[in-house]
mmCIF file of N, CA and C in Angstrom:
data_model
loop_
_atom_site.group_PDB
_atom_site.id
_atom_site.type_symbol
_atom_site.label_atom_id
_atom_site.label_comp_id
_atom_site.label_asym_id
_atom_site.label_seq_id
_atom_site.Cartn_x
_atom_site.Cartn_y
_atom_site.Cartn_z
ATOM 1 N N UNK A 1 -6.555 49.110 -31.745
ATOM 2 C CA UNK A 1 -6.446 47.779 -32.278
ATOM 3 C C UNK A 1 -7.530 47.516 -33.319
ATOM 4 N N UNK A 2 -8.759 47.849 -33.114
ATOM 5 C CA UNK A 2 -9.864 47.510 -34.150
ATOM 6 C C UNK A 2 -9.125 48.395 -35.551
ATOM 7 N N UNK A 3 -8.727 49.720 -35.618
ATOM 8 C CA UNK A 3 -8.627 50.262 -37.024
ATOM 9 C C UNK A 3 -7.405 48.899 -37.495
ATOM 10 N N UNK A 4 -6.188 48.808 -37.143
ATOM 11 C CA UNK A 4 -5.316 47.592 -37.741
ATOM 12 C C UNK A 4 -5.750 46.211 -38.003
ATOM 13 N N UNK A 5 -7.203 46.037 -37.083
ATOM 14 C CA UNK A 5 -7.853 44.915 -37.674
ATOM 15 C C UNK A 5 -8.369 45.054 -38.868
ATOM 16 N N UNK A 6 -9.410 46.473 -38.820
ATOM 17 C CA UNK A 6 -9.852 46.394 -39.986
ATOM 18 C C UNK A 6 -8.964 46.592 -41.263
ATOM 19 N N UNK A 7 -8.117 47.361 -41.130
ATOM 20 C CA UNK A 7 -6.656 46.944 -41.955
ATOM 21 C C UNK A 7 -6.021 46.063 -42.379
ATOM 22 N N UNK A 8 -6.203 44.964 -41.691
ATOM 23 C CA UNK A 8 -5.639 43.960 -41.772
ATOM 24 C C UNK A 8 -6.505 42.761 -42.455
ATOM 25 N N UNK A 9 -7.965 43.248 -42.446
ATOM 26 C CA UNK A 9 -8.619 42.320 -43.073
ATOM 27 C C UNK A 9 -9.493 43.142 -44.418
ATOM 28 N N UNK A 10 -8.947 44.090 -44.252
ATOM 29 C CA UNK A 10 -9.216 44.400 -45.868
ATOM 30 C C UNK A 10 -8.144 44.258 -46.518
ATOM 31 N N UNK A 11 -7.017 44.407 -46.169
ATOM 32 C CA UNK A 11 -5.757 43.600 -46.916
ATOM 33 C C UNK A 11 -5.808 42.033 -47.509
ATOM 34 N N UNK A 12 -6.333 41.317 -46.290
ATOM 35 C CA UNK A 12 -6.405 39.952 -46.550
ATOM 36 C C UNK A 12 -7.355 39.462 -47.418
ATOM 37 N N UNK A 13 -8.298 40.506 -47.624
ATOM 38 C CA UNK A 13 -9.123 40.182 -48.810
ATOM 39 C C UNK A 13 -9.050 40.704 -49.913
ATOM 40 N N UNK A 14 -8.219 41.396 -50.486
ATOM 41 C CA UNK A 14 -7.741 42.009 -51.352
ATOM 42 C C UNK A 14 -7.016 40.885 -51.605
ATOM 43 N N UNK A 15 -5.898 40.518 -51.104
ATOM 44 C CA UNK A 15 -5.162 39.488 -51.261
ATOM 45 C C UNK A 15 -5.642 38.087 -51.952
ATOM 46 N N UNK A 16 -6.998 37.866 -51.117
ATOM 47 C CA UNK A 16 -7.767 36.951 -51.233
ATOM 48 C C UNK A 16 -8.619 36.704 -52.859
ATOM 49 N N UNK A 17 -9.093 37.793 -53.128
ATOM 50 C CA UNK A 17 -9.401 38.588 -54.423
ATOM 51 C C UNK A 17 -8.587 38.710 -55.498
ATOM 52 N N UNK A 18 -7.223 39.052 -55.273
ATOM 53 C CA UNK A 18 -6.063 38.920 -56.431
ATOM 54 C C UNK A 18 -5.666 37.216 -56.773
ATOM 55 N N UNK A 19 -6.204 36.874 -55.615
ATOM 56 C CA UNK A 19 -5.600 35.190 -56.019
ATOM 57 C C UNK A 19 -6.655 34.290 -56.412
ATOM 58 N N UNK A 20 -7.818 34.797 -56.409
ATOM 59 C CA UNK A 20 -8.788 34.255 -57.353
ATOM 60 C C UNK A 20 -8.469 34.594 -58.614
ATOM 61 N N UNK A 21 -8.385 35.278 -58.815
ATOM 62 C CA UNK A 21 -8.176 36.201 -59.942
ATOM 63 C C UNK A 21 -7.223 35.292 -61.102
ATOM 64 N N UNK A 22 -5.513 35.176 -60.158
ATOM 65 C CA UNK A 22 -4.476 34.620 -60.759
ATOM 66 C C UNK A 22 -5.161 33.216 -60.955
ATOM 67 N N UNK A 23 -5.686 32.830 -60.073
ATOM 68 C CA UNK A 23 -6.231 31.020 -60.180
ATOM 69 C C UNK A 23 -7.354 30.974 -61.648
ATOM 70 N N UNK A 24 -7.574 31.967 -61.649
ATOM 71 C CA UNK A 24 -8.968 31.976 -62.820
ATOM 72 C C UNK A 24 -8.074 31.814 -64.231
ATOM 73 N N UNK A 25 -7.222 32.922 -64.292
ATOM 74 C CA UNK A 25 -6.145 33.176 -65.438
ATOM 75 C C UNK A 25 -5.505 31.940 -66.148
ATOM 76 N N UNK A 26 -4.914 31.403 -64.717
ATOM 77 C CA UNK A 26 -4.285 29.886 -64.871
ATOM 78 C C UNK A 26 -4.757 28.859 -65.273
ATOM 79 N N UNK A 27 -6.287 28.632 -64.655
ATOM 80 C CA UNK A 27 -7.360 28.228 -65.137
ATOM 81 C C UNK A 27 -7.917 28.227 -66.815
ATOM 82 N N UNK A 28 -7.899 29.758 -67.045
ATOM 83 C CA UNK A 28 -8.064 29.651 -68.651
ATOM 84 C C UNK A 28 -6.934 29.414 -69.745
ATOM 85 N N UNK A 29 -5.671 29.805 -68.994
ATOM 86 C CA UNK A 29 -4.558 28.884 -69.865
ATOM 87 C C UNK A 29 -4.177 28.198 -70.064
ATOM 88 N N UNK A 30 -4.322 27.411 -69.356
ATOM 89 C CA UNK A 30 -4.487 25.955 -68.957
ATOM 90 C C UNK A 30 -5.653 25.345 -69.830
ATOM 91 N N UNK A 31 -6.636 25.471 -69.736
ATOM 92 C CA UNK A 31 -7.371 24.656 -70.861
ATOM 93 C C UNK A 31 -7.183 25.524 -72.416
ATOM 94 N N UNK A 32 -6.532 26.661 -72.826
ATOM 95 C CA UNK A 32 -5.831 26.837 -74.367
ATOM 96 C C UNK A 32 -5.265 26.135 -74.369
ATOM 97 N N UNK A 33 -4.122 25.953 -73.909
ATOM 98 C CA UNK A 33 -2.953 25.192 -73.898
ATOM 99 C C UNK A 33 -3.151 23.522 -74.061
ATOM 100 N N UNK A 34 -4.577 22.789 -73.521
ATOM 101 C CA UNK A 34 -4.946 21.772 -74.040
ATOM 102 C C UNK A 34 -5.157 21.682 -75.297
ATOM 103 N N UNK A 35 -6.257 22.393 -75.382
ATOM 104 C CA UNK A 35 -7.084 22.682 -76.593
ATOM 105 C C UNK A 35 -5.779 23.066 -78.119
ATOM 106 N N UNK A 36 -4.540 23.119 -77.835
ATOM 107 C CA UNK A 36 -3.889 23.813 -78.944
ATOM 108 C C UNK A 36 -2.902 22.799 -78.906
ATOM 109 N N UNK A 37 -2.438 21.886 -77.913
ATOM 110 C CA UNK A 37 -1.181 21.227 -77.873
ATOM 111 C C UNK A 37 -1.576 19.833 -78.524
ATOM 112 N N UNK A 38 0.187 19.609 -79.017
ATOM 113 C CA UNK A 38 -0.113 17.728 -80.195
ATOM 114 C C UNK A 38 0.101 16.958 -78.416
ATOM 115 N N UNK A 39 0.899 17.173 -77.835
ATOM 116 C CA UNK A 39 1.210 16.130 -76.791
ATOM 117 C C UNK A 39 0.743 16.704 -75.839
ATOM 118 N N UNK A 40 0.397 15.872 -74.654
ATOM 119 C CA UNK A 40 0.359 16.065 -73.074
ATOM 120 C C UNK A 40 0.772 15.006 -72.483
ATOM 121 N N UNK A 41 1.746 15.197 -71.295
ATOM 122 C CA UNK A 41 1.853 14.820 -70.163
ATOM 123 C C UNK A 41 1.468 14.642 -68.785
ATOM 124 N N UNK A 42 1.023 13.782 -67.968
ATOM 125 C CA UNK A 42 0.352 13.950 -66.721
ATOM 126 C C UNK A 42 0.589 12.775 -65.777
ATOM 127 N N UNK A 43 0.575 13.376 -65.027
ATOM 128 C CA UNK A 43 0.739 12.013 -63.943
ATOM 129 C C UNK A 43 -0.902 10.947 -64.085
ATOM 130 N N UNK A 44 -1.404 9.758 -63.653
ATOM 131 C CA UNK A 44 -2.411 9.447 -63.492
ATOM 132 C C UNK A 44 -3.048 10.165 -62.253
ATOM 133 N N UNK A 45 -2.336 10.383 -61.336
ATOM 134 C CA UNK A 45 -3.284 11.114 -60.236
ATOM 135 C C UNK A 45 -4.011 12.376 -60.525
ATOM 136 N N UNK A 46 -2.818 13.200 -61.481
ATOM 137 C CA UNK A 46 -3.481 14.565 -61.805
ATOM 138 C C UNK A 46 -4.743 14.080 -63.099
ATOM 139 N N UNK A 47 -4.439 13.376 -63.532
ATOM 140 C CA UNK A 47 -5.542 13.196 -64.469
ATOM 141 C C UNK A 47 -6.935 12.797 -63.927
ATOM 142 N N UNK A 48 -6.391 12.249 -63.258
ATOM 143 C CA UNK A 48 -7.905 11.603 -62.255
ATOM 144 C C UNK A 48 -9.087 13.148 -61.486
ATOM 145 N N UNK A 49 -7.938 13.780 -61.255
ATOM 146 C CA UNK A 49 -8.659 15.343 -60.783
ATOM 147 C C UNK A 49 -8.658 16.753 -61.677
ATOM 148 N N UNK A 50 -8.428 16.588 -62.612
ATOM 149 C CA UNK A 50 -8.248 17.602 -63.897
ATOM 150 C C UNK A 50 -9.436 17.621 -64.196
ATOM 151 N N UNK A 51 -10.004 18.382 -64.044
ATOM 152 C CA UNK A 51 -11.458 18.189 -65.197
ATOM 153 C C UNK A 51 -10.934 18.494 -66.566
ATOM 154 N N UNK A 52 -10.309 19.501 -67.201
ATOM 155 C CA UNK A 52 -9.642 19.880 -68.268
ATOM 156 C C UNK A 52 -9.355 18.107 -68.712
ATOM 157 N N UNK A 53 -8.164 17.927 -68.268
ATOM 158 C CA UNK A 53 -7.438 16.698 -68.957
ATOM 159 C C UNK A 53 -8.597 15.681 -69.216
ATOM 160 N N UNK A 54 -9.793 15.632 -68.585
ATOM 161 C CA UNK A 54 -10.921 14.714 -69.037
ATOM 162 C C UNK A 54 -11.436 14.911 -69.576
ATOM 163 N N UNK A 55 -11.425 16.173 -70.184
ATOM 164 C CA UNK A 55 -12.352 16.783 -71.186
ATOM 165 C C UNK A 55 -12.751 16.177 -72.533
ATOM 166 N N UNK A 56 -11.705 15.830 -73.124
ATOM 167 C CA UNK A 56 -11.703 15.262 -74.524
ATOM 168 C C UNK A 56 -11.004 13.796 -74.562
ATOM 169 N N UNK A 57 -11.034 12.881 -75.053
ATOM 170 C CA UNK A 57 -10.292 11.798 -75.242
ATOM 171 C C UNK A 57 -9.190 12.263 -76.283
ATOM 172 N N UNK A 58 -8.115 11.374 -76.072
ATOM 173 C CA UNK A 58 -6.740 11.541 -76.448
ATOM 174 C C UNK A 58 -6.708 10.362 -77.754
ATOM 175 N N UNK A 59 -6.257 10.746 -78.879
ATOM 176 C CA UNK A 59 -5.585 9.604 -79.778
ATOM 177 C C UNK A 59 -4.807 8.621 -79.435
ATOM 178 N N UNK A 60 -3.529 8.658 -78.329
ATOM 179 C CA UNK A 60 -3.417 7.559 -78.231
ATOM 180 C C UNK A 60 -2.674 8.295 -76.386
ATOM 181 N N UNK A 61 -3.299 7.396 -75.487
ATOM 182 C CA UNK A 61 -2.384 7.265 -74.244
ATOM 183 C C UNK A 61 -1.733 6.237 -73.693
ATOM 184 N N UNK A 62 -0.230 6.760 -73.378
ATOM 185 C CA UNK A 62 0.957 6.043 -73.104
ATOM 186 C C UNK A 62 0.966 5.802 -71.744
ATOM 187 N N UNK A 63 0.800 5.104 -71.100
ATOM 188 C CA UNK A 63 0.838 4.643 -69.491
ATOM 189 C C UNK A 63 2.496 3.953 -68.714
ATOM 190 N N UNK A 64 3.015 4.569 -68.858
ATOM 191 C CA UNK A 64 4.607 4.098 -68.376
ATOM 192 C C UNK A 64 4.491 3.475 -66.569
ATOM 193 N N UNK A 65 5.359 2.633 -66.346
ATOM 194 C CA UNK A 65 5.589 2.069 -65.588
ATOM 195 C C UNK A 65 4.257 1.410 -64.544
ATOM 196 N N UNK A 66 3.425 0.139 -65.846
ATOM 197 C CA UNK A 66 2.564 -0.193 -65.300
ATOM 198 C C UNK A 66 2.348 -0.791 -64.352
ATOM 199 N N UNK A 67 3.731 -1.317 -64.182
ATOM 200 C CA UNK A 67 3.392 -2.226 -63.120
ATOM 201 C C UNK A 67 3.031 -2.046 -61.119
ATOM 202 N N UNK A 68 3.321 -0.786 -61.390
ATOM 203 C CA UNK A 68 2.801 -0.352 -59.990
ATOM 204 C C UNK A 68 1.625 0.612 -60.359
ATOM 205 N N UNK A 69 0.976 0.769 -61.218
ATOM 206 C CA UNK A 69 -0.165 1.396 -61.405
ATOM 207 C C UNK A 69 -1.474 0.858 -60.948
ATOM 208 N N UNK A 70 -1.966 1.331 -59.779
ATOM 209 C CA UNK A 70 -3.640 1.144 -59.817
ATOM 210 C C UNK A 70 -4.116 1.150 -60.861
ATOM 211 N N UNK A 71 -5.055 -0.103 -60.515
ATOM 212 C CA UNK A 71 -5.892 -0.739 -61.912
ATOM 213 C C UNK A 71 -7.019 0.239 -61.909
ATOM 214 N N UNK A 72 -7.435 1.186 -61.610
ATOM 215 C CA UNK A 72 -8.727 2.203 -61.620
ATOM 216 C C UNK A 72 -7.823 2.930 -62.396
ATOM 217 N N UNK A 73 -6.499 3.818 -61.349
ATOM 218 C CA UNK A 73 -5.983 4.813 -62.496
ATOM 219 C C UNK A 73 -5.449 4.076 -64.049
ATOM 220 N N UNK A 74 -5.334 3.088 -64.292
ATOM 221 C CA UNK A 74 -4.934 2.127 -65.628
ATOM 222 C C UNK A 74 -6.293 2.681 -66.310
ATOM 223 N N UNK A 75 -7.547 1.925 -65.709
ATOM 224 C CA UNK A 75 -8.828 1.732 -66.418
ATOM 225 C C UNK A 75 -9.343 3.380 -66.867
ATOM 226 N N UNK A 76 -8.748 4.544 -66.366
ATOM 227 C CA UNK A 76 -9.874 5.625 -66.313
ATOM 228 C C UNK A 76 -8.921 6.490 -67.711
ATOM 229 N N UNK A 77 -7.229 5.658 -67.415
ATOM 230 C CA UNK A 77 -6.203 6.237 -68.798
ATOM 231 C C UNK A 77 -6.831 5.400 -69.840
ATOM 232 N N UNK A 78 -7.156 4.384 -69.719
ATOM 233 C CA UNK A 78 -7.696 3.696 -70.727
ATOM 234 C C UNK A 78 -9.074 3.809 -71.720
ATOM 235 N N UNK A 79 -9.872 4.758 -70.820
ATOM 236 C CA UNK A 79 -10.734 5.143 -71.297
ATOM 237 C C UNK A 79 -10.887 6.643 -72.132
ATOM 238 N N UNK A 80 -9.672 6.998 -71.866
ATOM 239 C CA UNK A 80 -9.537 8.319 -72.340
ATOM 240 C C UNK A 80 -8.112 8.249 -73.759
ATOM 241 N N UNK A 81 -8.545 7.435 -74.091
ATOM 242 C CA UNK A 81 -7.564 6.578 -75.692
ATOM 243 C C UNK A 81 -8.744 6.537 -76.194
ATOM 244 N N UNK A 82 -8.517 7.296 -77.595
ATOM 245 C CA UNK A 82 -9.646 7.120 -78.799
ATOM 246 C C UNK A 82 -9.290 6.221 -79.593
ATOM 247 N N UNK A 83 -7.983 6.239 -80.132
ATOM 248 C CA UNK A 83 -7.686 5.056 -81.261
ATOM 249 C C UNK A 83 -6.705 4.124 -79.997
ATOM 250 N N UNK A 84 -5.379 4.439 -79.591
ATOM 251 C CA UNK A 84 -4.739 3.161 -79.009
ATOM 252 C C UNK A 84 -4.840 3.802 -77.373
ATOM 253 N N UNK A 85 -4.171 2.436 -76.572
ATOM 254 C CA UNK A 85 -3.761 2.436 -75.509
ATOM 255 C C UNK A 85 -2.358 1.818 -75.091
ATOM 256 N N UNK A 86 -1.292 2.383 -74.909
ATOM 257 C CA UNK A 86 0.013 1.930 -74.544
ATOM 258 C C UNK A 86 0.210 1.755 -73.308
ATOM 259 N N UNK A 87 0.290 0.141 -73.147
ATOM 260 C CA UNK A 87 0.926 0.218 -71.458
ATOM 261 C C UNK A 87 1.803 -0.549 -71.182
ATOM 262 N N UNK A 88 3.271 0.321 -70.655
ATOM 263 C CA UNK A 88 4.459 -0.422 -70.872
ATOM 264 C C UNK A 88 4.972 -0.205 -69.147
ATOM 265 N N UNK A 89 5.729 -1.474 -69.202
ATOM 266 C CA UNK A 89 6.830 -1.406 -67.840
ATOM 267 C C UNK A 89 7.709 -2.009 -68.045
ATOM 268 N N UNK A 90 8.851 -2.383 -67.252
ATOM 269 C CA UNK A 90 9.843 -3.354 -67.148
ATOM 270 C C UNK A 90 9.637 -3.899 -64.987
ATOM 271 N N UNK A 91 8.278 -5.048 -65.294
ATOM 272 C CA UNK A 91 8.302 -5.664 -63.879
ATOM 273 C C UNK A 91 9.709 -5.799 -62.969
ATOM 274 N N UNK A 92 10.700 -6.045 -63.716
ATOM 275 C CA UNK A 92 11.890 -6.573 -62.553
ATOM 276 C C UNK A 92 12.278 -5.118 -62.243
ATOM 277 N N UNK A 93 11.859 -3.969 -62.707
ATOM 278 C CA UNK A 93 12.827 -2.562 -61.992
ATOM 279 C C UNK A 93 11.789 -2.397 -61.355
ATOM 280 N N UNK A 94 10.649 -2.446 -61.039
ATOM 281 C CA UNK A 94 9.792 -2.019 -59.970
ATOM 282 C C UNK A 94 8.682 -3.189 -60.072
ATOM 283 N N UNK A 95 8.800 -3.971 -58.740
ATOM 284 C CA UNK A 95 7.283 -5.058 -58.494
ATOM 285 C C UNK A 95 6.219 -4.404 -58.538
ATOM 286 N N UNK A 96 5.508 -5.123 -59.068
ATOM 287 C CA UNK A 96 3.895 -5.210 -59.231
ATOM 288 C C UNK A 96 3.024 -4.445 -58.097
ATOM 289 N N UNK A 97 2.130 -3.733 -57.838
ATOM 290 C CA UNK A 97 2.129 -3.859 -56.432
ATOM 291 C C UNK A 97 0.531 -4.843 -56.170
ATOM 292 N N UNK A 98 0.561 -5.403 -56.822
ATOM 293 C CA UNK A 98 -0.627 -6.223 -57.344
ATOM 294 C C UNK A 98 -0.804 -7.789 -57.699
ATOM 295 N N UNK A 99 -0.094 -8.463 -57.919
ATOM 296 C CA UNK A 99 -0.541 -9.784 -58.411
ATOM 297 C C UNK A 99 -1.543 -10.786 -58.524
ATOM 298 N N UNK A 100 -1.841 -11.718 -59.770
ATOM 299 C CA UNK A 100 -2.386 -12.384 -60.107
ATOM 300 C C UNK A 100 -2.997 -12.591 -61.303
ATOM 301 N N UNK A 101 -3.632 -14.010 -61.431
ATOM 302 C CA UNK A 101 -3.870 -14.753 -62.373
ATOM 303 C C UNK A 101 -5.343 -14.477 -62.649
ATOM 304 N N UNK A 102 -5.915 -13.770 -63.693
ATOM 305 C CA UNK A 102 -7.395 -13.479 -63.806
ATOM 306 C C UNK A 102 -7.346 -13.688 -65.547
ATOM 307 N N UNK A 103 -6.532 -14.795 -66.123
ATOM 308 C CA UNK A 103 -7.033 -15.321 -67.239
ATOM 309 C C UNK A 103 -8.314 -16.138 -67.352
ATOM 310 N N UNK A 104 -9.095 -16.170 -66.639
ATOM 311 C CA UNK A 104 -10.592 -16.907 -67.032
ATOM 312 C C UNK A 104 -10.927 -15.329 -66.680
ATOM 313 N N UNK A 105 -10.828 -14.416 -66.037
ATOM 314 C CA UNK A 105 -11.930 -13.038 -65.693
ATOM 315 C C UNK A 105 -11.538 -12.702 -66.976
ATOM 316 N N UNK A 106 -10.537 -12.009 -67.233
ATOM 317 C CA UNK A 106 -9.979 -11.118 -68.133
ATOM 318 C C UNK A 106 -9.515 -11.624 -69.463
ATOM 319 N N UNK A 107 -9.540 -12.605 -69.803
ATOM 320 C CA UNK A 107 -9.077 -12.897 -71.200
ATOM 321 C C UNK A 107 -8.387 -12.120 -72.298
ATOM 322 N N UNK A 108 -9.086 -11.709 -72.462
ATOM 323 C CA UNK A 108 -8.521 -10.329 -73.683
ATOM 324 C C UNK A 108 -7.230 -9.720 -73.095
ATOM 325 N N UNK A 109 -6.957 -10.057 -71.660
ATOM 326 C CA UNK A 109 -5.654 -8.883 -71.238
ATOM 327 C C UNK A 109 -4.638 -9.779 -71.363
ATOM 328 N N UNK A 110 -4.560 -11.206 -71.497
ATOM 329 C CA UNK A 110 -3.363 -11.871 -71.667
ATOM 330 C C UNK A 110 -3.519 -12.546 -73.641
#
């Protein structure tokens, strides 16, 4: 039994070793592929944990279906717009998950 252990766990680290490997690869194509592309797409969650996608600010980011968007993930897309910020919904196909009136806080947003 010990030789198939040790068999078995030099396999698993080999294994273990090739998939660093692939993760590293993915890793560096993944930020070319920033670095070279006119558009990107992302969810706000993945953006929030990308270090890549935070890397550089964007010319302009499009924020679709604001109205159920956390106001952190809103604020952190918003900060990553160099010239504009687009933020569009249609409230009656999906509620808010948020409401209220913060025209004396916020001014500038209405």
């Amino acid at each position: 039994m010990g030789r198939r252990h040790r068999e078995s766990s030099e396999a698993l680290e080999g294994t273990v070793r090739r998939l660093a490997e692939i993760a590293a690869a993915i890793a560096s194509l993944s930020r070319v592929i920033l670095e070279e592309t006119q558009v990107v797409a992302a969810t706000l969650a993945r953006l929030s944990i990308m270090e890549d996608l935070l890397a550089e600010p964007y010319d302009t980011v499009v924020v679709d279906e604001a109205s159920v968007v956390p106001i952190p993930y809103l604020w952190l897309a918003a900060l990553m717009g160099r010239r504009r910020v687009v933020v569009a919904g249609d409230f009656p196909q999906l509620p808010p998950i948020a409401a209220g009136d913060d025209r004396d806080r916020y001014p500038r947003a209405y």
